[in-house]
Short mmCIF file of C-alpha atoms in Angstrom, two decimals:
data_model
loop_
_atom_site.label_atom_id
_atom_site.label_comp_id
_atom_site.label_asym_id
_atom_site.label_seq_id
_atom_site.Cartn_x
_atom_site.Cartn_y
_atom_site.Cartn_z
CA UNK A 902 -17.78 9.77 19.64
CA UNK A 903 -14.86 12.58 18.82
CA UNK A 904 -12.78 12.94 16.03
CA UNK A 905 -9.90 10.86 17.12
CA UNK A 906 -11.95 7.80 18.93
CA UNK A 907 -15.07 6.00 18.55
CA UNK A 908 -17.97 6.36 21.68
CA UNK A 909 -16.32 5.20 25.04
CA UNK A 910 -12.76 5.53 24.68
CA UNK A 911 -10.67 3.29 26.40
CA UNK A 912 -8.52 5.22 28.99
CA UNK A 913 -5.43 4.16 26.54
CA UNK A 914 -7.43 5.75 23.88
CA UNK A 915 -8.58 8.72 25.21
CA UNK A 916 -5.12 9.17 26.72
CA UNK A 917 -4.05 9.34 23.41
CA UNK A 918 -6.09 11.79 21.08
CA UNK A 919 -5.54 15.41 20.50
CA UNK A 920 -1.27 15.80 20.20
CA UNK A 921 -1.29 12.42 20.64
CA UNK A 922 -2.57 11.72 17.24
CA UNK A 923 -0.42 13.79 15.56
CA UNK A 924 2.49 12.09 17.42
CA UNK A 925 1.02 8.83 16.33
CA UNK A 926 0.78 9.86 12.87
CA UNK A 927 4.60 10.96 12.67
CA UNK A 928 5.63 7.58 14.33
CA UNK A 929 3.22 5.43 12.02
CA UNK A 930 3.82 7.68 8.45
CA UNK A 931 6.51 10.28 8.99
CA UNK A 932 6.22 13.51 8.09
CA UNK A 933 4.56 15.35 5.01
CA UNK A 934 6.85 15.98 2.22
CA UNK A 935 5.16 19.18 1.55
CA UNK A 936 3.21 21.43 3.38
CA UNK A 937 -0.76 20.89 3.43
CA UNK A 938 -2.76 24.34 1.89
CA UNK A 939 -5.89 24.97 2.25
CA UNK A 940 -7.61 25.95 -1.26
CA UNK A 941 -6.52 30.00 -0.21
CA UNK A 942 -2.81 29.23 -0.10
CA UNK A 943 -2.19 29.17 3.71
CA UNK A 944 -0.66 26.29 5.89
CA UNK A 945 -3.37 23.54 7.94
CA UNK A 946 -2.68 21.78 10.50
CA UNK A 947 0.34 19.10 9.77
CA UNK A 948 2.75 16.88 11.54
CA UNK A 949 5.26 19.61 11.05
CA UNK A 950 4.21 20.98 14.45
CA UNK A 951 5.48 18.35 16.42
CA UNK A 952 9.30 17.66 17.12
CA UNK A 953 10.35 13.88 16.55
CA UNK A 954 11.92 12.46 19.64
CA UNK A 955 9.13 11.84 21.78
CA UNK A 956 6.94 9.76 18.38
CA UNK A 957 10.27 7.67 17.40
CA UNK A 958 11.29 6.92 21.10
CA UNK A 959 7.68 5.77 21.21
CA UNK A 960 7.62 3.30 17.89
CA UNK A 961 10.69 1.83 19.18
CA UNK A 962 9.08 0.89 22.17
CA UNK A 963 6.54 -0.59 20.09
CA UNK A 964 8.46 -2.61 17.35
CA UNK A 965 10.33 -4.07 20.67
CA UNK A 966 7.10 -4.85 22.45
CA UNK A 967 4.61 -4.93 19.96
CA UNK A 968 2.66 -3.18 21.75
CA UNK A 969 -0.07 -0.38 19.95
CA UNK A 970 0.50 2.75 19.35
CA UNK A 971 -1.87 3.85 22.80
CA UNK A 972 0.08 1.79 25.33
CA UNK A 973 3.01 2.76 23.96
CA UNK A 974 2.86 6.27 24.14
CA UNK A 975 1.21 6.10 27.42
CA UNK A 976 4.25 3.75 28.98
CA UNK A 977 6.74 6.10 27.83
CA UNK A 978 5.08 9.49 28.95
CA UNK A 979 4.71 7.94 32.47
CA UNK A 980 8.68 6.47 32.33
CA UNK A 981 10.11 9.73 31.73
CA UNK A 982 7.98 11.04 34.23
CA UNK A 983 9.00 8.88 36.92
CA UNK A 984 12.20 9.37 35.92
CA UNK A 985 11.96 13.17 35.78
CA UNK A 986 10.74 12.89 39.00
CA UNK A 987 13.49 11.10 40.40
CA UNK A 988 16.31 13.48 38.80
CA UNK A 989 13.21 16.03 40.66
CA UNK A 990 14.68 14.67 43.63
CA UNK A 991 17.90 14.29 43.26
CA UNK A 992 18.07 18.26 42.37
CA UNK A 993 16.30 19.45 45.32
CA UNK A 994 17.97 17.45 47.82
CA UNK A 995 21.38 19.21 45.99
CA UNK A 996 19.81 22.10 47.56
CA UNK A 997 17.37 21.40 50.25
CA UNK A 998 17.00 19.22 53.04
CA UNK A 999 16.03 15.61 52.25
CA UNK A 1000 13.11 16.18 54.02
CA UNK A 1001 11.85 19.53 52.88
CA UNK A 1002 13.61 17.93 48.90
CA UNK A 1003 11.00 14.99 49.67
CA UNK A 1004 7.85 17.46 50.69
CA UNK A 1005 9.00 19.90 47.19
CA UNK A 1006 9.17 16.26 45.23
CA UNK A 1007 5.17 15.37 46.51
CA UNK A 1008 4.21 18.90 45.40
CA UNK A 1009 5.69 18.41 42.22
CA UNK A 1010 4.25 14.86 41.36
CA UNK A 1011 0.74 16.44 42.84
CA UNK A 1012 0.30 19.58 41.07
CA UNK A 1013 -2.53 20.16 38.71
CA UNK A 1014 -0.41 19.64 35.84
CA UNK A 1015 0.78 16.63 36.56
CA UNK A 1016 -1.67 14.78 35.29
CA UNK A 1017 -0.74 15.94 31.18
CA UNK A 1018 2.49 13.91 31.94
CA UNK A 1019 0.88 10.44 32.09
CA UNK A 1020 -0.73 11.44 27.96
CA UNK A 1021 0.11 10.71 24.69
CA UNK A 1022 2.39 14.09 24.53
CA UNK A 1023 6.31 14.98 24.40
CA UNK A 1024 5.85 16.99 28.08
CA UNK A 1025 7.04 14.21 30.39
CA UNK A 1026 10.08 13.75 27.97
CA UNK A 1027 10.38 17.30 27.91
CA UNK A 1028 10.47 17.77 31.80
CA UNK A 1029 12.85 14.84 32.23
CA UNK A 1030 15.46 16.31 29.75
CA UNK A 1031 15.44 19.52 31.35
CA UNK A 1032 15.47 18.45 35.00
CA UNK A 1033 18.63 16.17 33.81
CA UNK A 1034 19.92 19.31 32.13
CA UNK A 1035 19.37 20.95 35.35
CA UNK A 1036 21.25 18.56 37.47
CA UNK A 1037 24.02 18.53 35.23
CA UNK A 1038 24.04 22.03 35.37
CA UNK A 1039 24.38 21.85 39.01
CA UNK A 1040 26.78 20.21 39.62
CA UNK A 1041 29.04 22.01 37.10
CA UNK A 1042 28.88 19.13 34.22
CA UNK A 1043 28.82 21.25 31.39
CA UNK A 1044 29.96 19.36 28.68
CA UNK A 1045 27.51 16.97 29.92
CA UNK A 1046 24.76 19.21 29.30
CA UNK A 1047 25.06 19.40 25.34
CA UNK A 1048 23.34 16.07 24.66
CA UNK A 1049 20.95 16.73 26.89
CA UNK A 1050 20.14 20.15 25.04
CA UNK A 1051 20.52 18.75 21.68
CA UNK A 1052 17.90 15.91 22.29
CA UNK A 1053 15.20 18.42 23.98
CA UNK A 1054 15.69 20.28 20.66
CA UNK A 1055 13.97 17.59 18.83
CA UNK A 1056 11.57 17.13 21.84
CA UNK A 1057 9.91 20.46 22.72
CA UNK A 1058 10.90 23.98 22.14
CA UNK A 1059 12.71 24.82 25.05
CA UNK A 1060 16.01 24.11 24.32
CA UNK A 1061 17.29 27.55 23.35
CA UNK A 1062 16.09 28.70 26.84
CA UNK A 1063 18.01 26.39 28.43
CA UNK A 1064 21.36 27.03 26.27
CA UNK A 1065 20.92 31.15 27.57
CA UNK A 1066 20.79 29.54 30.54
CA UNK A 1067 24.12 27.44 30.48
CA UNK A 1068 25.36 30.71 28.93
CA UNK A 1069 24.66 32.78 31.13
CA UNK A 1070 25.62 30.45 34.41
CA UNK A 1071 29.22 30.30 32.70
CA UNK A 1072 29.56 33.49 32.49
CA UNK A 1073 28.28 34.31 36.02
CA UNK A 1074 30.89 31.30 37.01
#
């Protein structure tokens, strides 16, 4: 037993606690209307911490389906990572060989991390967004690019990174 699940977790539960929670909680209630204190004044933990994309893209999915919160989240962290590692692809064979594009693409999908973008958490979404962004970039799309920004900004932190970055490419253009 752990805060977030009873004893024995399913794997769709378990896959879903810690972040997950709080991304459940935004998608089921919304955000707090003010800021939870503790009895000394200072802000607790909250919703507030977590950007909205990844929670509402999620209970979409769910009033479509009607499937729970758990699957949900789960289906759409492992979507965007397929897809993110598809656009993966796409970018390195821009650059690389198809082979030695395919052998950087198996690295990616089998690195350590990987396995935090088949969770309950905004990552995968995250990592899609900017390897689209990245492509885009590539092949000189700018314009392109904005949405792209604009929805990581309500994903993850990270978009102001990759603005200086478009910035910065123009101006070396």
């Amino acid at each position: 037993e752990n805060p977030w699940t009873d004893a024995h977790p399913s794997i769709w539960e378990f896959s879903s606690i810690w972040d997950g929670r709080w991304y459940n909680i935004i998608a089921e209630v919304g955000y707090p209307t003010t800021l939870p204190r503790d009895p000394s004044g200072h802000v607790i933990e909250n919703a507030w911490a977590f950007l909205p994309l990844y929670p509402m893209t999620v209970k979409t999915v769910m009033l479509l389906t009607g499937l729970t919160w758990d699957i949900a989240a789960v289906g759409v962290s492992v979507v965007c990572a397929f897809v993110a590692t598809l656009v993966f692809y796409r970018l390195m064979v821009q650059v690389l060989s198809a082979g030695t594009a395919f052998f950087a693409t198996l690295l990616f999908s089998l690195a350590p991390v990987s396995a935090i973008y088949q969770v309950a958490y905004a990552e995968s979404m995250q990592l899609m967004l900017i390897a689209v962004a990245l492509l885009l970039l590539l092949k000189r799309r700018y314009l392109s690019i904005i949405p792209v920004v604009l929805l990581l900004g309500i994903t993850r932190p990270g978009s102001l990174a990759l603005a200086l970055t478009l910035g910065l490419h123009i101006l070396y253009r």
